[in-house]
Coordinates of N, CA and C and ligand atoms in Angstrom, one line a residue:
M1 N 0.8 -1.2 0.0 CA 0.0 0.0 0.0 C 0.9 1.3 0.0
E2 N 1.8 1.3 0.9 CA 2.7 2.4 1.0 C 3.5 2.7 -0.3
I3 N 3.9 1.6 -0.8 CA 4.7 1.6 -2.1 C 3.9 2.3 -3.2
K4 N 2.6 1.9 -3.2 CA 1.7 2.5 -4.3 C 1.6 4.0 -4.1
V5 N 1.4 4.5 -2.9 CA 1.3 5.9 -2.7 C 2.6 6.6 -3.2
V6 N 3.7 6.1 -2.8 CA 5.0 6.7 -3.3 C 5.0 6.8 -4.8
K7 N 4.7 5.7 -5.4 CA 4.7 5.6 -6.9 C 3.8 6.7 -7.5
N8 N 2.6 6.9 -6.9 CA 1.7 7.9 -7.4 C 2.2 9.3 -7.3
I9 N 2.9 9.5 -6.2 CA 3.5 10.9 -6.0 C 4.5 11.1 -7.1
L10 N 5.4 10.1 -7.3 CA 6.4 10.3 -8.3 C 5.9 10.3 -9.7
G11 N 4.8 9.6 -9.9 CA 4.2 9.6 -11.3 C 3.6 11.0 -11.6
A12 N 3.0 11.6 -10.6 CA 2.4 13.0 -10.7 C 3.6 14.0 -11.0
N13 N 4.7 13.8 -10.2 CA 5.9 14.6 -10.4 C 6.4 14.5 -11.8
D14 N 6.5 13.3 -12.3 CA 7.1 13.1 -13.6 C 6.3 13.8 -14.7
Q15 N 4.9 13.8 -14.5 CA 4.1 14.5 -15.5 C 4.4 16.0 -15.5
I16 N 4.5 16.6 -14.3 CA 4.8 18.0 -14.3 C 6.2 18.3 -14.8
A17 N 7.2 17.4 -14.5 CA 8.5 17.5 -15.0 C 8.5 17.5 -16.5
G18 N 7.7 16.7 -17.1 CA 7.5 16.6 -18.6 C 7.0 17.9 -19.2
K19 N 6.1 18.6 -18.4 CA 5.6 19.9 -18.9 C 6.8 20.9 -18.8
N20 N 7.5 20.9 -17.7 CA 8.7 21.8 -17.6 C 9.6 21.6 -18.8
R21 N 9.8 20.3 -19.1 CA 10.7 19.9 -20.2 C 10.3 20.5 -21.5
Q22 N 9.0 20.5 -21.8 CA 8.4 21.0 -23.0 C 8.7 22.5 -23.0
L23 N 8.5 23.2 -21.9 CA 8.7 24.6 -21.8 C 10.2 25.0 -22.1
F24 N 11.1 24.2 -21.5 CA 12.5 24.4 -21.7 C 12.8 24.2 -23.2
D25 N 12.3 23.1 -23.8 CA 12.6 22.8 -25.2 C 12.1 23.9 -26.1
S26 N 10.9 24.4 -25.8 CA 10.3 25.4 -26.7 C 11.1 26.7 -26.7
N27 N 11.8 26.9 -25.6 CA 12.6 28.1 -25.4 C 14.1 27.8 -25.7
Q28 N 14.4 26.5 -26.1 CA 15.8 26.1 -26.3 C 16.7 26.4 -25.1
V29 N 16.3 26.0 -24.0 CA 17.1 26.2 -22.7 C 17.6 24.9 -22.2
F30 N 18.9 24.8 -22.0 CA 19.5 23.6 -21.4 C 19.5 23.7 -19.9
V31 N 19.1 22.7 -19.2 CA 18.8 22.8 -17.8 C 19.7 21.8 -17.0
V32 N 20.3 22.4 -16.0 CA 21.2 21.6 -15.1 C 20.6 21.6 -13.7
N33 N 20.4 20.4 -13.1 CA 19.9 20.3 -11.8 C 21.2 20.1 -10.9
V34 N 21.5 21.0 -10.0 CA 22.7 21.0 -9.2 C 22.3 20.4 -7.8
M35 N 22.9 19.3 -7.5 CA 22.6 18.6 -6.2 C 23.8 18.4 -5.4
A36 N 23.7 18.5 -4.1 CA 24.8 18.3 -3.2 C 24.3 18.3 -1.7
S37 N 25.1 18.0 -0.8 CA 24.8 18.2 0.6 C 25.0 19.7 1.0
P38 N 24.5 20.1 2.1 CA 24.8 21.6 2.5 C 26.3 21.8 2.7
G39 N 26.7 22.9 2.1 CA 28.1 23.3 2.3 C 29.1 22.6 1.3
A40 N 28.6 21.8 0.4 CA 29.6 21.2 -0.6 C 30.1 22.2 -1.6
G41 N 29.4 23.3 -1.8 CA 29.8 24.3 -2.7 C 29.0 24.5 -3.9
K42 N 27.7 24.3 -3.8 CA 26.8 24.4 -5.0 C 26.8 25.9 -5.5
T43 N 26.6 26.8 -4.6 CA 26.6 28.2 -5.0 C 27.9 28.7 -5.5
S44 N 29.0 28.2 -4.9 CA 30.3 28.6 -5.4 C 30.6 28.0 -6.8
V45 N 30.2 26.8 -7.0 CA 30.4 26.2 -8.4 C 29.5 26.9 -9.4
I46 N 28.3 27.3 -9.0 CA 27.5 28.0 -9.9 C 28.1 29.4 -10.3
M47 N 28.6 30.1 -9.3 CA 29.2 31.4 -9.5 C 30.5 31.2 -10.4
E48 N 31.3 30.3 -10.2 CA 32.5 30.1 -11.0 C 32.1 29.7 -12.4
T49 N 31.1 28.9 -12.6 CA 30.6 28.5 -13.9 C 30.1 29.7 -14.7
I50 N 29.3 30.5 -14.0 CA 28.8 31.7 -14.6 C 29.9 32.6 -15.1
K51 N 31.0 32.8 -14.2 CA 32.1 33.7 -14.6 C 32.7 33.2 -15.9
R52 N 32.9 31.9 -16.0 CA 33.6 31.4 -17.2 C 32.8 31.3 -18.4
L53 N 31.5 31.4 -18.2 CA 30.5 31.3 -19.4 C 30.2 32.7 -19.9
K54 N 30.7 33.8 -19.3 CA 30.4 35.1 -19.7 C 30.8 35.3 -21.2
G55 N 29.9 35.8 -22.0 CA 30.2 36.0 -23.4 C 30.1 34.8 -24.2
K56 N 29.9 33.6 -23.6 CA 29.8 32.4 -24.4 C 28.4 31.8 -24.5
T57 N 27.6 32.0 -23.4 CA 26.2 31.6 -23.4 C 25.5 32.4 -22.3
R58 N 24.2 32.5 -22.5 CA 23.4 33.3 -21.6 C 22.8 32.4 -20.5
V59 N 23.1 32.8 -19.2 CA 22.8 31.9 -18.1 C 21.7 32.5 -17.2
G60 N 20.8 31.7 -16.7 CA 19.9 32.1 -15.6 C 20.0 31.1 -14.5
V61 N 19.6 31.5 -13.3 CA 19.7 30.6 -12.1 C 18.4 30.6 -11.4
V62 N 18.1 29.4 -10.9 CA 17.0 29.2 -9.9 C 17.7 28.7 -8.6
E63 N 17.4 29.3 -7.5 CA 18.0 28.9 -6.2 C 16.9 28.3 -5.4
G64 N 17.1 27.1 -5.0 CA 16.2 26.4 -4.1 C 16.8 26.3 -2.7
D65 N 16.1 26.8 -1.8 CA 16.5 26.8 -0.4 C 15.3 26.6 0.5
I66 N 15.5 26.0 1.7 CA 14.4 25.8 2.6 C 13.9 27.2 3.0
S67 N 14.8 28.1 3.3 CA 14.5 29.5 3.6 C 15.7 30.4 3.2
S68 N 15.4 31.7 3.3 CA 16.4 32.7 3.0 C 16.7 32.9 1.5
S69 N 17.3 34.1 1.2 CA 17.6 34.4 -0.2 C 19.1 34.8 -0.3
L70 N 19.9 34.3 0.6 CA 21.3 34.6 0.7 C 22.1 34.2 -0.6
D71 N 21.9 33.0 -1.0 CA 22.6 32.5 -2.2 C 22.1 33.2 -3.4
A72 N 20.8 33.5 -3.5 CA 20.3 34.2 -4.7 C 20.9 35.6 -4.8
E73 N 21.1 36.3 -3.6 CA 21.7 37.6 -3.6 C 23.1 37.6 -4.0
A74 N 23.8 36.5 -3.6 CA 25.3 36.4 -4.0 C 25.3 36.2 -5.5
I75 N 24.5 35.4 -6.0 CA 24.5 35.1 -7.5 C 24.1 36.3 -8.3
G76 N 23.1 37.0 -7.8 CA 22.6 38.2 -8.4 C 23.7 39.2 -8.7
K77 N 24.8 39.2 -7.9 CA 25.9 40.1 -8.2 C 26.7 39.8 -9.5
E78 N 26.5 38.6 -10.0 CA 27.1 38.2 -11.2 C 26.3 38.7 -12.4
D79 N 25.3 39.5 -12.1 CA 24.5 40.1 -13.2 C 23.8 39.1 -14.1
V80 N 23.3 38.1 -13.5 CA 22.4 37.1 -14.3 C 21.1 37.1 -13.6
P81 N 20.0 36.7 -14.4 CA 18.7 36.6 -13.8 C 18.6 35.5 -12.8
V82 N 18.2 35.7 -11.6 CA 18.1 34.7 -10.6 C 16.7 34.8 -9.9
V83 N 16.2 33.6 -9.7 CA 14.9 33.5 -9.0 C 15.0 32.6 -7.8
Q84 N 14.5 33.0 -6.7 CA 14.6 32.2 -5.5 C 13.3 31.4 -5.3
I85 N 13.5 30.1 -5.0 CA 12.4 29.3 -4.5 C 12.6 29.0 -3.0
N86 N 11.7 29.4 -2.1 CA 11.8 28.9 -0.7 C 10.9 27.7 -0.6
T87 N 11.4 26.6 -0.2 CA 10.5 25.4 -0.2 C 9.7 25.3 1.1
G88 N 9.9 26.2 2.0 CA 9.1 26.2 3.3 C 9.2 24.9 4.0
G89 N 10.4 24.3 4.1 CA 10.6 23.1 4.9 C 10.9 21.9 4.1
E90 N 10.4 21.9 2.8 CA 10.7 20.7 2.0 C 12.2 20.6 1.7
C91 N 12.7 19.4 1.8 CA 14.1 19.1 1.7 C 14.6 18.8 0.3
H92 N 13.8 19.1 -0.7 CA 14.2 18.9 -2.1 C 13.3 19.8 -3.0
L93 N 13.7 20.0 -4.2 CA 12.8 20.6 -5.2 C 12.1 19.5 -5.9
D94 N 10.8 19.8 -6.2 CA 10.1 18.9 -7.1 C 9.7 19.6 -8.3
A95 N 9.0 18.9 -9.2 CA 8.7 19.5 -10.5 C 7.7 20.7 -10.4
S96 N 6.8 20.6 -9.5 CA 5.8 21.7 -9.4 C 6.4 22.9 -8.7
M97 N 7.3 22.7 -7.7 CA 7.9 23.9 -7.1 C 8.8 24.6 -8.2
T98 N 9.4 23.8 -9.0 CA 10.2 24.4 -10.1 C 9.3 25.1 -11.1
A99 N 8.2 24.5 -11.4 CA 7.3 25.1 -12.4 C 6.8 26.5 -11.8
S100 N 6.6 26.6 -10.5 CA 6.1 27.8 -10.0 C 7.1 28.9 -10.1
A101 N 8.4 28.6 -10.2 CA 9.4 29.7 -10.4 C 9.6 30.1 -11.8
L102 N 9.2 29.2 -12.8 CA 9.6 29.4 -14.2 C 8.9 30.7 -14.8
G103 N 7.8 31.1 -14.3 CA 7.1 32.3 -14.8 C 8.0 33.5 -14.6
D104 N 8.9 33.5 -13.6 CA 9.8 34.6 -13.3 C 11.1 34.5 -14.0
V105 N 11.4 33.4 -14.6 CA 12.7 33.2 -15.3 C 12.5 33.6 -16.8
P106 N 13.4 34.5 -17.3 CA 13.3 35.0 -18.7 C 13.8 33.9 -19.6
L107 N 13.0 32.9 -19.8 CA 13.5 31.7 -20.6 C 13.9 32.1 -22.0
N108 N 13.2 33.1 -22.6 CA 13.5 33.6 -23.9 C 14.9 34.2 -24.1
D109 N 15.4 34.7 -22.9 CA 16.7 35.4 -23.0 C 17.9 34.6 -22.5
I110 N 17.7 33.3 -22.2 CA 18.8 32.5 -21.7 C 18.9 31.2 -22.5
D111 N 20.2 30.6 -22.4 CA 20.4 29.4 -23.1 C 20.7 28.2 -22.1
L112 N 21.0 28.6 -20.9 CA 21.4 27.7 -19.9 C 20.7 28.1 -18.5
L113 N 20.0 27.1 -17.9 CA 19.4 27.4 -16.6 C 20.0 26.5 -15.6
L114 N 20.7 27.1 -14.6 CA 21.3 26.3 -13.5 C 20.3 26.3 -12.3
I115 N 19.9 25.2 -11.9 CA 18.9 25.1 -10.8 C 19.6 24.5 -9.6
E116 N 19.8 25.3 -8.6 CA 20.4 24.8 -7.3 C 19.4 24.2 -6.5
N117 N 19.5 22.9 -6.3 CA 18.6 22.1 -5.5 C 18.8 22.4 -4.0
V118 N 17.9 21.9 -3.1 CA 18.1 22.0 -1.7 C 19.3 21.1 -1.3
G119 N 20.1 21.6 -0.3 CA 21.3 20.8 0.1 C 20.8 19.5 0.8
N120 N 21.0 18.4 0.2 CA 20.5 17.1 0.7 C 20.9 16.0 -0.2
L121 N 21.4 14.9 0.3 CA 21.9 13.8 -0.5 C 20.9 12.7 -0.7
V122 N 19.7 12.9 -0.2 CA 18.8 11.8 -0.3 C 17.7 12.0 -1.3
C123 N 16.6 12.8 -1.0 CA 15.5 12.8 -1.9 C 15.6 13.6 -3.2
P124 N 16.5 14.6 -3.3 CA 16.6 15.3 -4.6 C 16.8 14.3 -5.8
A125 N 17.4 13.2 -5.5 CA 17.7 12.2 -6.5 C 16.4 11.5 -7.0
E126 N 15.3 11.6 -6.3 CA 14.1 10.9 -6.6 C 13.1 11.8 -7.4
F127 N 13.4 13.1 -7.5 CA 12.4 14.0 -8.1 C 13.0 14.7 -9.3
R128 N 12.5 14.3 -10.5 CA 12.9 14.9 -11.7 C 12.2 16.3 -11.8
I129 N 12.9 17.3 -12.3 CA 12.3 18.6 -12.4 C 12.2 19.1 -13.9
G130 N 12.6 18.2 -14.8 CA 12.6 18.6 -16.2 C 14.0 18.9 -16.8
E131 N 15.0 18.6 -16.0 CA 16.4 18.9 -16.4 C 16.9 18.1 -17.5
D132 N 18.0 18.6 -18.2 CA 18.7 17.8 -19.1 C 19.8 16.9 -18.4
I133 N 20.5 17.5 -17.5 CA 21.5 16.7 -16.8 C 21.4 17.1 -15.3
R134 N 22.0 16.1 -14.5 CA 22.0 16.3 -13.0 C 23.5 16.3 -12.7
I135 N 23.9 17.3 -11.9 CA 25.3 17.2 -11.4 C 25.3 17.1 -9.9
L136 N 26.2 16.4 -9.4 CA 26.4 16.2 -8.0 C 27.7 16.7 -7.6
I137 N 27.7 17.6 -6.6 CA 28.9 18.2 -6.1 C 29.2 17.5 -4.8
A138 N 30.4 16.8 -4.8 CA 30.8 16.1 -3.5 C 32.1 16.8 -3.1
S139 N 32.2 17.3 -1.9 CA 33.4 18.0 -1.5 C 34.2 17.1 -0.6
T140 N 35.6 17.4 -0.7 CA 36.5 16.5 0.0 C 36.3 16.4 1.5
P141 N 36.0 17.6 2.2 CA 35.8 17.4 3.6 C 34.7 16.5 4.1
E142 N 33.7 16.2 3.1 CA 32.6 15.3 3.5 C 33.1 13.8 3.6
G143 N 34.3 13.5 3.1 CA 34.8 12.1 3.2 C 34.6 11.4 1.9
D144 N 35.4 10.3 1.7 CA 35.3 9.6 0.5 C 34.4 8.4 0.6
D145 N 33.6 8.3 1.6 CA 32.7 7.1 1.8 C 31.3 7.5 1.3
K146 N 31.1 8.7 0.8 CA 29.7 9.1 0.4 C 29.0 8.2 -0.7
P147 N 29.8 7.7 -1.7 CA 29.1 6.8 -2.7 C 28.5 5.6 -2.0
F148 N 29.1 5.1 -0.9 CA 28.5 3.9 -0.3 C 27.3 4.3 0.6
K149 N 27.3 5.5 1.1 CA 26.2 5.9 2.0 C 25.0 6.4 1.2
Y150 N 25.3 7.0 0.1 CA 24.2 7.7 -0.7 C 24.2 7.2 -2.2
P151 N 24.1 5.9 -2.4 CA 24.3 5.3 -3.7 C 23.4 5.9 -4.8
L152 N 22.1 6.1 -4.4 CA 21.1 6.6 -5.4 C 21.6 7.9 -6.0
M153 N 22.0 8.8 -5.2 CA 22.5 10.1 -5.6 C 23.6 9.9 -6.7
F154 N 24.6 9.1 -6.4 CA 25.7 8.9 -7.4 C 25.2 8.1 -8.6
H155 N 24.2 7.2 -8.4 CA 23.7 6.5 -9.6 C 23.0 7.4 -10.5
E156 N 22.3 8.4 -10.0 CA 21.4 9.3 -10.8 C 22.2 10.5 -11.4
A157 N 23.4 10.7 -11.0 CA 24.1 11.9 -11.5 C 24.8 11.6 -12.9
D158 N 24.7 12.6 -13.7 CA 25.4 12.6 -15.0 C 26.9 13.0 -14.8
V159 N 27.1 13.9 -13.9 CA 28.4 14.5 -13.6 C 28.6 14.5 -12.1
V160 N 29.8 14.2 -11.7 CA 30.2 14.4 -10.3 C 31.4 15.4 -10.3
L161 N 31.2 16.5 -9.6 CA 32.3 17.4 -9.4 C 32.9 17.2 -8.0
I162 N 34.1 16.8 -7.9 CA 34.8 16.6 -6.6 C 35.4 17.9 -6.2
N163 N 34.7 18.6 -5.3 CA 35.0 20.0 -5.0 C 36.0 20.1 -3.8
K164 N 36.6 21.3 -3.7 CA 37.5 21.6 -2.6 C 38.8 20.7 -2.7
I165 N 39.3 20.4 -3.9 CA 40.5 19.6 -4.0 C 41.7 20.4 -3.5
D166 N 41.6 21.7 -3.3 CA 42.7 22.4 -2.7 C 42.9 22.0 -1.3
L167 N 41.9 21.4 -0.6 CA 42.1 21.0 0.8 C 42.7 19.6 0.9
L168 N 42.9 18.9 -0.2 CA 43.4 17.5 -0.1 C 44.6 17.3 0.8
P169 N 45.6 18.2 0.8 CA 46.8 18.0 1.7 C 46.4 17.9 3.2
Y170 N 45.2 18.4 3.5 CA 44.9 18.4 5.0 C 43.9 17.3 5.3
L171 N 43.5 16.5 4.4 CA 42.4 15.5 4.6 C 42.8 14.1 4.3
K172 N 42.1 13.2 4.9 CA 42.2 11.8 4.5 C 41.2 11.5 3.4
F173 N 41.4 11.9 2.2 CA 40.4 11.7 1.2 C 41.2 11.1 0.0
D174 N 40.8 9.9 -0.4 CA 41.5 9.2 -1.4 C 40.7 9.4 -2.7
V175 N 41.2 10.2 -3.6 CA 40.5 10.6 -4.8 C 40.3 9.3 -5.7
N176 N 41.4 8.4 -5.8 CA 41.3 7.2 -6.6 C 40.2 6.3 -6.1
A177 N 40.2 6.1 -4.8 CA 39.2 5.2 -4.1 C 37.8 5.8 -4.3
F178 N 37.7 7.1 -4.2 CA 36.4 7.7 -4.4 C 35.9 7.6 -5.8
T179 N 36.8 7.8 -6.7 CA 36.4 7.7 -8.2 C 36.0 6.2 -8.5
Q180 N 36.8 5.3 -7.9 CA 36.4 3.9 -8.2 C 35.1 3.5 -7.6
A181 N 34.8 4.0 -6.4 CA 33.5 3.8 -5.7 C 32.4 4.3 -6.6
I182 N 32.6 5.5 -7.2 CA 31.5 6.1 -8.0 C 31.3 5.2 -9.3
R183 N 32.4 4.8 -9.9 CA 32.3 4.0 -11.1 C 31.7 2.7 -10.8
G184 N 31.8 2.2 -9.6 CA 31.1 0.9 -9.2 C 29.6 1.1 -9.3
I185 N 29.1 2.3 -9.1 CA 27.7 2.6 -9.0 C 27.2 3.0 -10.4
N186 N 28.0 3.8 -11.1 CA 27.6 4.5 -12.3 C 28.8 4.6 -13.3
Q187 N 28.7 3.8 -14.3 CA 29.9 3.7 -15.2 C 29.9 4.9 -16.2
K188 N 28.8 5.5 -16.4 CA 28.7 6.5 -17.5 C 29.0 7.9 -16.9
V189 N 29.1 8.1 -15.6 CA 29.2 9.4 -15.0 C 30.6 10.1 -15.4
K190 N 30.5 11.4 -15.7 CA 31.7 12.2 -15.9 C 32.2 12.7 -14.5
I191 N 33.5 12.7 -14.3 CA 34.0 13.1 -13.0 C 35.0 14.2 -13.2
F192 N 34.8 15.3 -12.5 CA 35.8 16.5 -12.6 C 36.2 16.9 -11.2
P193 N 37.5 16.7 -10.9 CA 38.0 17.3 -9.6 C 38.2 18.8 -9.8
V194 N 37.6 19.6 -8.9 CA 37.7 21.0 -9.0 C 37.9 21.7 -7.7
S195 N 38.3 23.0 -7.8 CA 38.4 23.9 -6.6 C 37.9 25.2 -7.0
C196 N 36.9 25.7 -6.3 CA 36.4 27.1 -6.6 C 37.4 28.1 -6.0
T197 N 38.3 27.7 -5.1 CA 39.2 28.7 -4.5 C 40.4 28.9 -5.5
T198 N 41.0 27.8 -6.0 CA 42.1 28.0 -6.9 C 41.7 28.1 -8.4
G199 N 40.5 27.6 -8.7 CA 40.0 27.6 -10.1 C 40.4 26.3 -10.8
E200 N 41.2 25.4 -10.2 CA 41.6 24.2 -10.8 C 40.4 23.4 -11.3
G201 N 40.4 22.9 -12.5 CA 39.4 21.9 -13.0 C 38.1 22.6 -13.5
I202 N 37.9 23.9 -13.2 CA 36.6 24.5 -13.5 C 36.5 24.7 -15.1
E203 N 37.7 25.0 -15.7 CA 37.7 25.2 -17.1 C 37.3 23.9 -17.8
E204 N 37.8 22.8 -17.3 CA 37.5 21.5 -17.9 C 36.0 21.2 -17.8
W205 N 35.5 21.4 -16.6 CA 34.0 21.2 -16.4 C 33.2 22.1 -17.3
V206 N 33.6 23.4 -17.4 CA 32.8 24.3 -18.2 C 32.9 24.0 -19.7
S207 N 34.1 23.6 -20.2 CA 34.1 23.2 -21.6 C 33.3 21.9 -21.9
W208 N 33.3 21.0 -21.0 CA 32.5 19.8 -21.1 C 31.0 20.2 -21.2
L209 N 30.6 21.1 -20.3 CA 29.2 21.6 -20.3 C 28.8 22.2 -21.6
L210 N 29.7 23.1 -22.1 CA 29.4 23.8 -23.4 C 29.3 22.7 -24.5
G211 N 30.1 21.7 -24.5 CA 30.1 20.7 -25.5 C 28.8 19.9 -25.4
R212 N 28.4 19.6 -24.2 CA 27.1 18.8 -24.0 C 25.9 19.7 -24.4
M213 N 26.0 21.0 -24.2 CA 24.8 21.8 -24.6 C 24.7 21.8 -26.1
G214 N 25.9 21.8 -26.8 CA 25.9 21.9 -28.2 C 25.3 20.6 -28.9
K215 N 25.5 19.5 -28.2 CA 25.1 18.2 -28.7 C 23.6 18.0 -28.6
K216 N 22.9 18.9 -27.9 CA 21.5 18.6 -27.6 C 20.6 18.6 -28.8
Ligands
LIG1 MG1 23.9 27.3 -1.8
LIG2 ZN1 13.1 15.9 0.4

């Protein structure tokens, strides 16, 4: 019985995600769902990505947070359109919350929409929002055991950014073991080690993203 209820919720979500998808397609907008635990660096990665895309593609951002507009204010300084969704307690974005923000996003004037999901490594993986790709930001201070603890998240991701690699000298984080653990769950995933502090790896990630947008 319980399983049936969950399936119905996800079925309804997928229908709305499909409508979001149609809207994105009709405006030729490529959409990235940015997922991570709190503090992994979603906002920093989004800001670094925007900086490197200036003059190459037109970017918009949707910021999902349980409350506050702090991240949206930070991103607004990059001079891109940004819309805040406060989920009011919900620990993930779903397709209808996303749909409710889209009226305020100038879809006609952008090519790429970065949607920052709520910081959480569990349920964001279960809710499609109409995105083209899902990226997971895993930061080195969180430890290299995350793929074992949150396998669905790693299974559902198209890209994993291993963030804060500038901190590796101070941490017991084995990049090879982490990469192997991810590959054990998801063979197709692209993995980019990055640092928003030093800029290392960001260029590689951004060129891959531009290539992926072009292939759509
Ligand atoms: Mg943030
Ligand atoms: Zn949730």
